[in-house]
Structures are given as C-alpha cells and as structure tokens.
C-alpha cells in the first residue's frame, strides 16, 4: 500500500471516528438531544420531503436556566476536545514512531512548560541549515518548522506560539556560530531546536572541531535562558555513504546533549527505522538529490518531534523533570 493510499485511509477513518465521537460524547447534553433529533429527521433518499416546519419548531433547544453552569461548561469543553482531536487526526500524516529501537528519557523543557502553564507567549527558534530552511519541500507550509508550529498551536490553542525559521542552506557549526547571537539569542527564545552536523560530514570537517563549536553554542543558549534540543544527521544516501564520519558526528552530538542535559532528536535513527524496519523506500522520504527530505519526510519528522515536545511539556507541568515515557530513540 502506498503512502498516499494509507493517508486517504487514515483520513476516512478519522472522519468516521470524529463524527462518532461528536455524536456520542455527550449523551445527556442538549447538544446530543439536538443531534439525535436531526438524525431521526434526516430524509431517506427517494422519499418525499418532510413538510415545512415553522421557525418555532426548528429552533435549537434552549438550555434549562436551572441547569448548573458547570455542566454546560463541561459539555462545551468536551465538544472542543473532540473537535481538536479530529483536527489533529486530519493534520497528521500516516507516520509510525520508530519500532525496535531502545528508549531512554527525553530531557524536559522547563522554560517552555512554564510559559505554557502561565499562558505566556512561547518563542521557538529552529536553527540549522538547508533541512531547517526547507529544501526539498514543495511549499513553505510544508517545512518542518511550519509543520511543528501548526501541531503545537493545535495542541495549545490558547497559547501564542511563534516558531522562527533560522535555517540557512549550506551552513554548519562554523557559520552558524557566527550568527548565533543575532539569529538565536537576540530573539529571546524559550526553545532552540538546533539541527547541525550533516554539512560537516559532507564537507569532511573534523568532528572534534565541530563538537567544540556546538558545545560552546549550547552553553550560550542555556546561559540565555533557552531550552535546547539538538537534531542530528539525516539518514540519506549522501550521508550514509560516509559511515565512519557520520558515526563520529552522531556520537559527538550525543555526548554534548548528555553533558549539558539537553534534548536530542536522533533523526538519523528515526529515518533509518523508516527504511530498515518499516520497509519504506528511501525515495519515499528523500528527494532525488539523495540528501533532503520531501514533504512527507518533513511532516513525519516534525510530527514525531512535536509529540516528544508535547509529552515533555506535559511531564514538566505535573512536576516530572525527566519523563521516562518520552522516547529518545537511540540504539543501545
């Protein structure tokens, strides 16, 4: 089954699920009574149309003024929750999380969680090179930062969330650190998602030198009050043809994340899982240049990253600093 057919199937199932949820979520509420009446009154194909009714007969049932306000509020909240769930389903691609890969704790995001809990605006900077900028996507809305922004805004509908795309194609740590102050720190972000290392491998840069620059950059971001998540290399033909260099870079980024207690999204292992364990052809998520992701690849990447962020924030909100149920997909 192709990804397109899977996506169509997911959308059909989501539509049916959302309709059923909206119909049966509030069995005792006036909204449910009105919905049941509408279903019962729906004309059967080929039957004579029902006689016209007066405005009084078709008016929506009023809510009993003696009914407790808390019950009405709960009913409205339930409808909003179901609608939001349906929206999330419609906007997700058919994308499975990695399977068969060891899980460890994903670092928590205290600054982001605190802002969301207090209802304050949240600023996220997506810092990186071409795969952050969005090379390979067919439209700006399909880049990973924009996909991530849409997902987080659906999840936290009352929050003002800004995601700044600070990706510049062709760069790696040497160029990025030169614009770290203006592109990142001066934006006063609550979270920085730093995608780094791929171009260093392609340019045969010394992994240890790259690691020093990334280490210094992460320290500066933390000193400025930002949560940090590193994103490592993409699993694509032009990268995997340099296995030794790629392995050294991934291990260096892992060490930096562990040293600074920051998050890391192991994009290399996630993408490898798509191909090796989920049997998805590389050409289904990497474009013809053998390096950059396509729309589906960016969507799944953003989706899994967003899921991690949401779980991490939820854990921090209830007082858990390092949630054990949030995946950090790294092989043992």
XYZ file of C-alpha atoms in Angstrom:
332
model
C 0.000 0.000 0.000
C 1.418 3.375 -0.955
C 1.782 6.314 1.447
C -0.930 8.180 -0.485
C -3.424 5.352 -0.124
C -2.504 4.978 3.582
C -3.094 8.677 4.094
C -6.501 8.512 2.377
C -7.478 5.557 4.551
C -6.382 7.365 7.722
C -8.421 10.427 6.744
C -11.534 8.305 6.080
C -11.168 6.526 9.419
C -10.536 9.831 11.160
C -13.693 11.327 9.656
C -15.787 8.409 10.842
C -14.164 8.474 14.301
C -14.620 12.201 14.683
C -18.277 12.020 13.618
C -18.951 9.182 16.033
C -17.160 10.965 18.854
C -19.107 14.164 18.310
C -22.362 12.208 18.211
C -21.856 10.135 21.341
C -19.512 12.237 23.508
C -22.380 13.997 25.336
C -25.257 11.532 25.751
C -27.079 13.626 28.378
C -26.490 17.095 26.970
C -28.926 19.281 24.971
C -26.415 19.141 22.106
C -26.814 15.365 21.967
C -30.611 15.581 22.010
C -30.496 18.041 19.113
C -28.103 15.833 17.159
C -30.299 12.759 17.675
C -33.355 14.699 16.507
C -31.509 15.805 13.400
C -30.516 12.232 12.582
C -34.052 10.942 13.089
C -35.450 13.692 10.880
C -32.963 13.185 8.054
C -34.823 12.309 4.796
C -34.319 8.910 3.199
C -33.125 9.022 -0.416
C -36.134 8.754 -2.722
C -38.688 9.535 -0.012
C -40.980 12.544 -0.050
C -39.551 15.586 1.700
C -40.997 16.325 5.148
C -43.489 19.177 5.450
C -42.043 22.614 6.150
C -41.840 23.496 9.811
C -42.297 26.818 11.493
C -39.311 28.662 12.956
C -40.561 27.743 16.419
C -40.481 24.041 15.569
C -36.947 24.148 14.127
C -35.309 26.324 16.770
C -32.443 24.721 18.666
C -33.463 23.581 22.136
C -32.653 26.093 24.825
C -30.584 25.204 27.853
C -32.502 24.983 31.071
C -31.635 28.100 33.097
C -31.790 25.975 36.237
C -29.113 23.632 34.860
C -25.778 24.126 36.649
C -23.357 26.232 34.623
C -20.571 23.802 35.371
C -22.377 21.055 33.430
C -22.803 23.331 30.414
C -19.156 24.314 30.575
C -18.144 20.662 30.728
C -20.271 19.923 27.684
C -18.666 22.739 25.716
C -15.196 21.668 26.786
C -15.937 18.106 25.682
C -17.042 19.267 22.237
C -13.912 21.405 21.903
C -11.730 18.472 22.940
C -13.305 16.151 20.378
C -13.038 18.796 17.665
C -9.378 19.360 18.473
C -8.700 15.628 18.360
C -10.367 15.426 14.959
C -8.297 18.364 13.739
C -5.114 16.668 14.929
C -6.059 13.467 13.116
C -6.778 15.297 9.866
C -3.463 17.134 10.006
C -1.255 14.124 10.798
C 0.441 12.032 8.139
C 0.419 8.202 8.346
C 3.670 8.098 10.249
C 4.639 5.497 12.836
C 7.145 6.137 15.622
C 10.321 4.050 15.447
C 9.994 0.443 16.498
C 12.694 -1.894 17.711
C 14.826 0.993 18.955
C 15.821 1.431 22.597
C 14.105 4.204 24.546
C 15.610 6.470 27.152
C 14.371 9.561 28.919
C 13.958 12.660 26.820
C 15.095 15.787 28.622
C 12.337 18.036 29.953
C 11.644 21.552 28.710
C 11.151 23.702 31.824
C 11.130 27.124 30.156
C 8.567 26.145 27.538
C 6.387 24.335 30.084
C 6.472 27.273 32.490
C 5.427 29.715 29.775
C 2.583 27.498 28.588
C 1.378 26.881 32.149
C 1.280 30.653 32.785
C -0.401 31.432 29.473
C 2.565 33.452 28.254
C 3.787 33.619 24.621
C 6.318 30.985 23.604
C 9.116 31.621 21.107
C 10.868 28.721 19.377
C 13.852 29.153 17.060
C 14.562 26.406 14.536
C 18.290 26.859 13.949
C 20.095 24.945 11.232
C 20.930 24.547 7.571
C 19.004 23.561 4.445
C 16.812 20.894 6.036
C 15.630 23.502 8.534
C 15.220 26.096 5.808
C 13.124 23.527 3.947
C 14.982 22.434 0.818
C 13.010 19.654 -0.830
C 9.591 20.815 0.372
C 7.095 21.965 -2.231
C 5.754 24.954 -0.289
C 6.736 26.992 2.807
C 3.939 25.479 4.897
C 5.474 22.028 4.411
C 8.836 22.828 6.015
C 9.415 21.149 9.358
C 9.341 24.399 11.422
C 5.959 25.361 9.963
C 4.606 21.847 10.402
C 5.799 21.857 14.005
C 4.264 25.280 14.650
C 0.887 24.111 13.355
C 0.973 20.995 15.541
C 1.886 22.887 18.717
C -0.761 25.554 18.058
C -3.403 22.851 17.704
C -2.269 21.287 20.967
C -2.039 24.580 22.868
C -4.824 26.506 21.195
C -4.925 29.237 23.854
C -1.183 29.924 23.662
C 0.638 32.349 21.402
C 3.372 30.214 19.850
C 5.940 31.612 17.412
C 8.342 29.368 15.520
C 11.145 31.266 13.791
C 12.855 29.505 10.887
C 16.561 30.383 11.173
C 17.823 27.804 8.710
C 20.380 28.765 6.053
C 21.317 26.237 3.390
C 24.890 25.023 3.191
C 25.900 26.054 6.697
C 27.239 24.045 9.587
C 28.638 24.863 13.024
C 31.385 27.315 11.853
C 28.901 29.551 10.017
C 26.055 29.068 12.457
C 28.073 30.111 15.486
C 28.891 33.407 13.757
C 25.203 34.297 13.602
C 24.211 32.639 16.870
C 23.752 35.941 18.666
C 21.646 37.698 16.038
C 19.667 34.724 14.703
C 19.019 32.973 18.009
C 19.917 34.654 21.297
C 18.631 38.102 20.324
C 15.212 36.513 19.643
C 14.978 35.526 23.338
C 13.682 32.015 22.550
C 12.216 29.677 25.123
C 13.358 26.737 22.991
C 16.082 26.342 20.374
C 15.956 23.327 18.058
C 19.464 23.121 16.601
C 19.889 20.897 13.541
C 23.614 20.513 12.925
C 26.324 18.145 11.691
C 25.221 16.928 8.265
C 27.143 19.504 6.234
C 30.172 18.946 8.460
C 30.161 15.296 7.367
C 29.680 16.191 3.702
C 32.496 18.767 3.886
C 34.848 16.400 5.750
C 35.134 18.760 8.702
C 36.844 17.484 11.825
C 34.089 16.104 14.116
C 36.007 17.194 17.203
C 36.202 20.786 15.979
C 32.510 20.779 15.149
C 31.762 19.352 18.587
C 33.668 22.190 20.286
C 31.636 24.785 18.417
C 28.337 23.055 19.182
C 29.300 22.608 22.834
C 30.068 26.326 23.143
C 26.867 27.253 21.311
C 24.662 25.110 23.545
C 26.280 26.653 26.639
C 25.495 30.156 25.344
C 21.884 29.240 24.582
C 21.404 27.816 28.052
C 23.021 30.858 29.649
C 20.497 32.995 27.768
C 17.656 31.005 29.357
C 16.637 28.712 26.493
C 15.724 25.059 26.474
C 17.700 23.239 23.772
C 17.045 20.229 21.558
C 19.737 19.053 19.146
C 18.802 17.362 15.864
C 21.431 15.094 14.334
C 22.075 13.951 10.749
C 19.557 12.732 8.222
C 19.661 9.133 7.058
C 20.017 9.670 3.321
C 22.245 8.274 0.553
C 24.785 11.085 0.574
C 25.243 10.781 4.331
C 25.281 7.008 4.733
C 27.995 6.690 2.095
C 30.257 8.253 4.756
C 29.500 5.882 7.653
C 32.625 6.475 9.737
C 32.368 10.253 9.695
C 28.602 10.144 10.272
C 29.016 7.816 13.256
C 31.632 10.077 14.865
C 29.392 13.127 14.433
C 26.355 11.421 15.922
C 28.349 10.227 18.940
C 29.790 13.722 19.436
C 26.307 15.276 19.460
C 25.126 12.601 21.895
C 27.952 13.462 24.287
C 27.146 17.170 24.113
C 23.478 16.516 24.845
C 24.370 14.342 27.816
C 26.916 16.834 29.133
C 24.530 19.780 29.024
C 21.385 17.798 29.901
C 19.615 18.950 26.758
C 17.321 17.045 24.455
C 18.384 15.352 21.259
C 16.152 14.185 18.448
C 18.017 11.314 16.721
C 16.850 11.994 13.199
C 19.367 9.528 11.735
C 17.934 6.579 13.684
C 14.353 7.703 13.089
C 14.849 7.864 9.318
C 16.790 4.598 9.297
C 13.878 2.991 11.102
C 11.525 4.164 8.348
C 13.635 2.344 5.786
C 15.031 -0.714 7.562
C 12.216 -1.656 9.937
C 9.134 -0.069 8.366
C 10.176 -1.040 4.818
C 9.650 2.421 3.365
C 11.799 3.041 0.264
C 14.272 5.892 0.759
C 12.843 7.528 -2.347
C 9.535 7.879 -0.470
C 11.048 10.319 2.032
C 14.222 11.682 0.358
C 14.203 13.695 -2.876
C 16.306 12.907 -5.922
C 19.369 14.830 -4.669
C 19.966 11.986 -2.215
C 20.077 14.338 0.776
C 16.987 16.393 1.547
C 13.615 15.135 2.727
C 10.391 15.535 0.778
C 7.076 16.817 2.125
C 6.206 13.506 3.794
C 9.662 13.221 5.365
C 9.469 16.713 6.845
C 5.918 16.099 8.037
C 6.782 12.869 9.854
C 9.957 14.377 11.312
C 8.038 17.407 12.619
C 5.225 15.215 13.898
C 7.459 12.930 15.958
C 9.472 15.871 17.269
C 6.256 17.666 18.210
C 4.958 14.572 20.003
C 8.166 14.457 22.055
C 7.888 18.143 22.950
C 4.235 17.792 23.953
C 4.939 14.798 26.197
C 7.925 16.530 27.744
C 5.943 19.686 28.471
C 3.112 17.632 29.945
C 5.515 15.852 32.273
C 7.098 19.099 33.442
C 3.675 20.581 34.131
C 2.888 17.766 36.582
C 6.270 18.031 38.237
C 8.306 15.352 36.476
C 11.704 16.662 35.404
C 12.763 13.775 33.180
C 9.710 11.878 31.875
C 10.524 8.217 31.395
C 7.756 7.635 28.871
C 9.072 10.110 26.318
C 11.122 8.332 23.656
C 14.734 9.125 22.956
C 15.273 6.794 20.041
C 18.857 5.646 20.329
C 20.163 2.122 19.895
C 21.941 0.549 22.850
